[in-house]
CSV table of C-alpha atoms in Angstrom, one decimal:
chain,number,residue,atom,x,y,z
A,1,MET,CA,-11.2,-17.3,7.6
A,2,THR,CA,-11.1,-14.3,9.6
A,3,LEU,CA,-10.5,-11.0,8.5
A,4,PHE,CA,-9.1,-9.3,11.5
A,5,SER,CA,-6.7,-11.2,13.6
A,6,SER,CA,-7.0,-12.0,17.1
A,7,THR,CA,-4.2,-9.4,17.8
A,8,ILE,CA,-6.3,-6.5,16.8
A,9,ASP,CA,-8.7,-7.8,19.7
A,10,GLN,CA,-6.5,-8.3,22.3
A,11,LEU,CA,-5.7,-4.3,21.5
A,12,HIS,CA,-8.9,-3.5,21.6
A,13,ASN,CA,-9.4,-5.1,25.2
A,14,GLY,CA,-6.2,-3.3,26.0
A,15,LEU,CA,-7.3,-0.1,25.1
A,16,ASP,CA,-10.7,-0.4,27.1
A,17,GLY,CA,-8.4,-1.4,29.9
A,18,ALA,CA,-6.1,2.0,29.4
A,19,GLU,CA,-9.5,4.1,29.4
A,20,LEU,CA,-10.4,2.4,32.5
A,21,ARG,CA,-7.0,3.0,34.1
A,22,GLN,CA,-7.2,6.6,32.9
A,23,ASN,CA,-10.7,7.5,34.3
A,24,THR,CA,-9.7,5.8,37.8
A,25,ILE,CA,-7.0,8.0,38.1
A,26,ALA,CA,-8.5,11.0,36.7
A,27,ASN,CA,-11.1,10.1,39.8
A,28,ASN,CA,-8.6,9.5,42.4
A,29,ILE,CA,-6.9,12.9,41.4
A,30,ALA,CA,-10.0,14.9,41.5
A,31,ASN,CA,-10.7,13.6,45.0
A,32,ALA,CA,-7.1,14.1,46.4
A,33,ASP,CA,-8.8,16.6,49.0
A,34,THR,CA,-12.1,14.4,49.6
A,35,PRO,CA,-11.9,13.4,53.4
A,36,ASN,CA,-11.9,9.6,53.6
A,37,TYR,CA,-11.6,8.9,49.9
A,38,LYS,CA,-9.8,5.7,49.4
A,39,ALA,CA,-7.8,5.7,46.1
A,40,ARG,CA,-9.0,2.7,43.3
A,41,GLN,CA,-6.9,1.0,41.5
A,42,ALA,CA,-7.7,-0.4,37.8
A,43,ASN,CA,-7.3,-4.1,36.9
A,44,PHE,CA,-7.4,-5.4,33.5
A,45,GLU,CA,-4.3,-7.3,32.6
A,46,HIS,CA,-5.9,-10.5,33.5
A,47,THR,CA,-8.4,-9.9,30.8
A,48,LEU,CA,-5.7,-9.9,28.2
A,49,ASP,CA,-3.9,-13.2,29.7
A,50,ASP,CA,-7.1,-15.3,30.3
A,51,ALA,CA,-7.8,-15.8,26.5
A,52,LYS,CA,-5.2,-17.6,26.4
A,53,ARG,CA,-4.5,-19.5,29.7
A,54,GLN,CA,-8.0,-20.4,30.9
A,55,PHE,CA,-9.6,-23.3,29.1
A,56,ASP,CA,-13.2,-23.8,29.5
A,57,SER,CA,-14.8,-26.5,31.4
A,58,GLN,CA,-17.1,-29.0,29.9
A,59,LYS,CA,-20.7,-28.2,30.9
A,60,THR,CA,-23.8,-30.9,30.3
A,61,ASP,CA,-25.9,-28.8,33.2
A,62,GLY,CA,-26.8,-25.2,33.3
A,63,ARG,CA,-25.8,-25.2,37.0
A,64,HIS,CA,-22.3,-26.6,36.3
A,65,VAL,CA,-19.6,-23.9,37.1
A,66,ASN,CA,-16.4,-22.8,34.9
A,67,PHE,CA,-12.8,-23.9,36.1
A,68,GLY,CA,-11.2,-21.2,38.1
A,69,SER,CA,-12.8,-18.1,40.2
A,70,GLY,CA,-12.1,-14.5,40.4
A,71,HIS,CA,-12.8,-11.5,38.1
A,72,ARG,CA,-13.3,-12.1,34.4
A,73,GLU,CA,-14.2,-8.7,33.4
A,74,ALA,CA,-11.9,-5.6,34.2
A,75,TYR,CA,-12.6,-4.3,37.9
A,76,THR,CA,-11.2,-1.4,40.3
A,77,SER,CA,-10.2,-2.5,43.6
A,78,VAL,CA,-9.6,-0.2,46.8
A,79,ASP,CA,-7.7,-0.7,49.9
A,80,ARG,CA,-9.6,0.6,52.7
A,81,SER,CA,-6.8,0.1,55.1
A,82,ARG,CA,-4.4,2.6,53.7
A,83,SER,CA,-4.4,6.1,54.5
A,84,TYR,CA,-2.2,8.8,52.9
A,85,ASN,CA,-3.4,12.1,54.6
A,86,HIS,CA,-4.5,12.8,57.9
A,87,ASN,CA,-8.3,13.3,56.7
A,88,GLY,CA,-8.4,9.3,55.9
A,89,ASN,CA,-7.6,10.3,52.4
A,90,SER,CA,-5.6,7.7,50.5
A,91,VAL,CA,-4.6,9.3,47.4
A,92,ASP,CA,-0.7,9.8,46.6
A,93,MET,CA,-0.7,12.2,44.3
A,94,ASP,CA,2.9,11.6,43.2
A,95,LYS,CA,1.9,7.8,42.7
A,96,GLU,CA,-1.1,9.0,40.7
A,97,MET,CA,0.8,11.4,38.1
A,98,ALA,CA,3.2,8.7,37.7
A,99,ALA,CA,0.7,5.9,36.8
A,100,MET,CA,-1.1,8.6,34.6
A,101,ALA,CA,2.0,8.9,32.5
A,102,ASN,CA,2.8,5.0,32.5
A,103,ASN,CA,-0.9,4.9,31.4
A,104,GLN,CA,-0.6,7.4,28.5
A,105,ILE,CA,2.6,5.8,27.0
A,106,TYR,CA,1.0,2.3,27.3
A,107,GLN,CA,-2.3,3.8,25.3
A,108,SER,CA,0.0,5.7,22.8
A,109,ALA,CA,1.8,2.5,22.4
A,110,LEU,CA,-1.3,0.6,22.0
A,111,ILE,CA,-2.8,2.9,19.5
A,112,ASP,CA,0.4,2.7,17.4
A,113,ARG,CA,0.3,-1.0,16.9
A,114,MET,CA,-3.5,-0.9,16.4
A,115,ASP,CA,-2.6,1.4,13.3
A,116,GLY,CA,0.1,-0.7,12.1
A,117,GLN,CA,-2.4,-3.6,12.2
A,118,PHE,CA,-4.8,-2.0,10.3
A,119,GLY,CA,-2.1,-0.5,7.9
A,120,SER,CA,-0.9,-4.0,7.3
A,121,LEU,CA,-4.2,-5.2,5.8
A,122,LYS,CA,-4.7,-2.3,3.8
A,123,THR,CA,-1.2,-2.6,2.2
A,124,ALA,CA,-2.3,-6.5,1.5
A,125,LEU,CA,-5.5,-5.5,-0.3
A,126,GLY,CA,-3.7,-2.9,-2.1
A,127,GLY,CA,-5.5,0.4,-1.3
A,128,GLN,CA,-3.0,2.9,-1.4
B,1,MET,CA,18.4,-19.2,-11.8
B,2,ILE,CA,18.9,-20.7,-15.3
B,3,GLN,CA,22.8,-21.8,-15.5
B,4,GLY,CA,25.2,-23.0,-18.1
B,5,HIS,CA,24.8,-20.0,-20.3
B,6,PRO,CA,27.2,-18.0,-21.6
B,7,PRO,CA,26.1,-14.2,-20.7
B,8,GLY,CA,25.2,-13.2,-24.2
B,9,GLU,CA,23.1,-16.1,-24.8
B,10,MET,CA,19.2,-15.6,-24.4
B,11,ALA,CA,17.9,-18.0,-21.5
B,12,LEU,CA,14.9,-18.8,-23.5
B,13,SER,CA,16.8,-22.1,-25.2
B,14,PRO,CA,15.9,-24.6,-22.8
B,15,LEU,CA,11.9,-24.2,-23.9
B,16,SER,CA,12.6,-24.9,-27.2
B,17,PRO,CA,14.4,-27.9,-28.3
B,18,ARG,CA,16.0,-27.4,-31.4
B,19,ALA,CA,17.6,-24.1,-30.5
B,20,SER,CA,19.0,-26.1,-27.6
B,21,LYS,CA,20.5,-29.0,-29.7
B,22,SER,CA,22.3,-26.7,-32.4
B,23,SER,CA,24.1,-24.7,-29.4
B,24,THR,CA,25.0,-27.4,-26.9
B,25,ASP,CA,26.2,-31.2,-26.9
B,26,PRO,CA,23.1,-33.1,-26.5
B,27,GLY,CA,25.1,-35.7,-24.2
B,28,GLN,CA,26.0,-33.0,-21.5
B,29,SER,CA,22.7,-32.2,-19.2
B,30,GLU,CA,24.4,-28.8,-18.3
B,31,GLN,CA,21.0,-27.2,-19.1
B,32,VAL,CA,18.6,-26.5,-16.2
B,33,ARG,CA,15.2,-28.4,-17.2
B,34,THR,CA,12.0,-26.0,-17.3
B,35,ASP,CA,10.6,-27.9,-14.3
B,36,GLU,CA,13.8,-27.6,-12.3
B,37,ALA,CA,13.8,-24.1,-12.8
B,38,GLN,CA,10.0,-23.9,-11.9
B,39,ASN,CA,11.0,-25.9,-8.8
B,40,SER,CA,13.7,-23.7,-7.8
B,41,PHE,CA,12.0,-20.5,-8.2
B,42,GLY,CA,9.1,-21.9,-6.0
B,43,ASN,CA,11.5,-22.8,-3.7
B,44,MET,CA,12.9,-19.4,-3.5
B,45,LEU,CA,9.5,-17.6,-3.3
B,46,ASN,CA,8.1,-19.9,-0.8
B,47,GLU,CA,11.4,-19.3,1.5
B,48,ALA,CA,10.9,-15.2,0.9
B,49,LEU,CA,7.5,-15.8,2.2
B,50,GLN,CA,8.1,-18.1,5.1
B,51,ASN,CA,10.5,-15.0,6.1
B,52,VAL,CA,7.9,-12.6,6.0
B,53,GLN,CA,5.5,-14.9,8.1
B,54,ASN,CA,8.6,-15.0,10.5
B,55,HIS,CA,9.1,-11.4,10.7
B,56,GLN,CA,4.8,-11.2,11.2
B,57,ASP,CA,4.9,-13.6,14.1
B,58,ALA,CA,7.8,-12.1,15.9
B,59,SER,CA,5.9,-8.8,15.7
B,60,LYS,CA,2.6,-10.3,17.0
B,61,GLU,CA,4.5,-12.0,19.9
B,62,LYS,CA,6.0,-8.7,20.7
B,63,THR,CA,2.6,-7.0,20.6
B,64,GLU,CA,1.3,-9.4,22.9
B,65,GLN,CA,4.4,-8.9,25.4
B,66,LEU,CA,3.3,-5.3,25.1
B,67,LEU,CA,-0.1,-5.7,25.8
B,68,THR,CA,0.2,-8.1,29.1
B,69,GLY,CA,3.4,-5.3,30.1
B,70,GLU,CA,5.8,-8.2,29.9
B,71,VAL,CA,7.8,-6.1,27.7
B,72,ASP,CA,10.5,-4.2,29.4
B,73,ASN,CA,11.9,-2.1,26.4
B,74,LEU,CA,9.1,-0.4,23.7
B,75,HIS,CA,12.0,-0.2,20.9
B,76,ASP,CA,11.9,-3.6,20.7
B,77,VAL,CA,8.0,-3.7,20.1
B,78,PHE,CA,8.6,-1.0,17.3
B,79,ILE,CA,11.4,-2.7,15.6
B,80,ALA,CA,10.0,-5.8,15.0
B,81,SER,CA,6.6,-4.2,13.9
B,82,GLU,CA,8.3,-1.9,11.4
B,83,LYS,CA,10.4,-5.0,10.3
B,84,ALA,CA,7.1,-7.2,9.7
B,85,GLY,CA,6.0,-3.9,7.8
B,86,VAL,CA,8.5,-3.6,5.4
B,87,ALA,CA,8.9,-7.0,4.8
B,88,LEU,CA,5.1,-7.1,4.2
B,89,GLN,CA,5.0,-4.1,1.5
B,90,ALA,CA,8.0,-5.7,-0.3
B,91,THR,CA,6.1,-8.9,-0.7
B,92,VAL,CA,3.2,-6.5,-1.9
B,93,GLU,CA,5.7,-5.1,-4.3
B,94,VAL,CA,6.9,-8.1,-5.6
B,95,ARG,CA,3.0,-9.5,-6.2
B,96,ASP,CA,2.1,-6.4,-7.9
B,97,LYS,CA,5.3,-6.6,-10.2
B,98,VAL,CA,4.4,-10.3,-11.0
B,99,ILE,CA,1.4,-9.3,-11.9
B,100,ASP,CA,2.2,-6.7,-14.0
B,101,ALA,CA,4.5,-8.8,-15.9
B,102,TYR,CA,1.6,-11.4,-16.7
B,103,ASP,CA,-0.4,-8.6,-17.9
B,104,SER,CA,2.6,-7.7,-20.2
B,105,VAL,CA,2.9,-11.2,-21.5
B,106,MET,CA,-0.9,-11.4,-21.8
B,107,ARG,CA,-1.0,-8.2,-24.0
B,108,MET,CA,2.1,-9.3,-26.6
B,109,THR,CA,1.1,-9.7,-29.9
B,110,LEU,CA,2.4,-12.9,-31.5
């Protein structure tokens, strides 16, 4: 029996991802005027889904590889071909602001759910 | 859950055979036997707990959808989670009351 449900771990991963995205957006905004800077995107949703969808390969040797490829960790990607300003910069300020607002709502929703999960545990334990 | 008694009569009678014989006709089995009463109470409790579990599962599913961004309205997530929370709290209150009742019975002087 585990005391903390898998939902708590998933919420933890989600909050890690939200933080990464927040940092990435802040970085983009800070470099809005830097020549030749390309905007970065945070990708982490796959880390929440993978645990459910990916199944492990049966390995009998250290050199065997896992099924599937690609990133397991959250990562940031960058599109080098895009350009938004004449100085080669690709930061779209409106887009970044919208993404940041979106991320803030996401993060506070996750925090609220995390609070609910711990609250349920405490209720069940009878600690008022 | 005990049926077959006039409102004024104590529900305790099925436990004491002498009292039940004097009050009702032994040929009629209107009275609920102790094991039946226990069964129906057990079923009721089971159903109530299952209901709480269903609420918890719905809340968990909604939370996962929120995490992966599949959910398109936030209020569904929070309504489901509040329902689950209230159901859990009600269960805990019932549990505490049952334990209180048990304590009262154990403290009873005979």
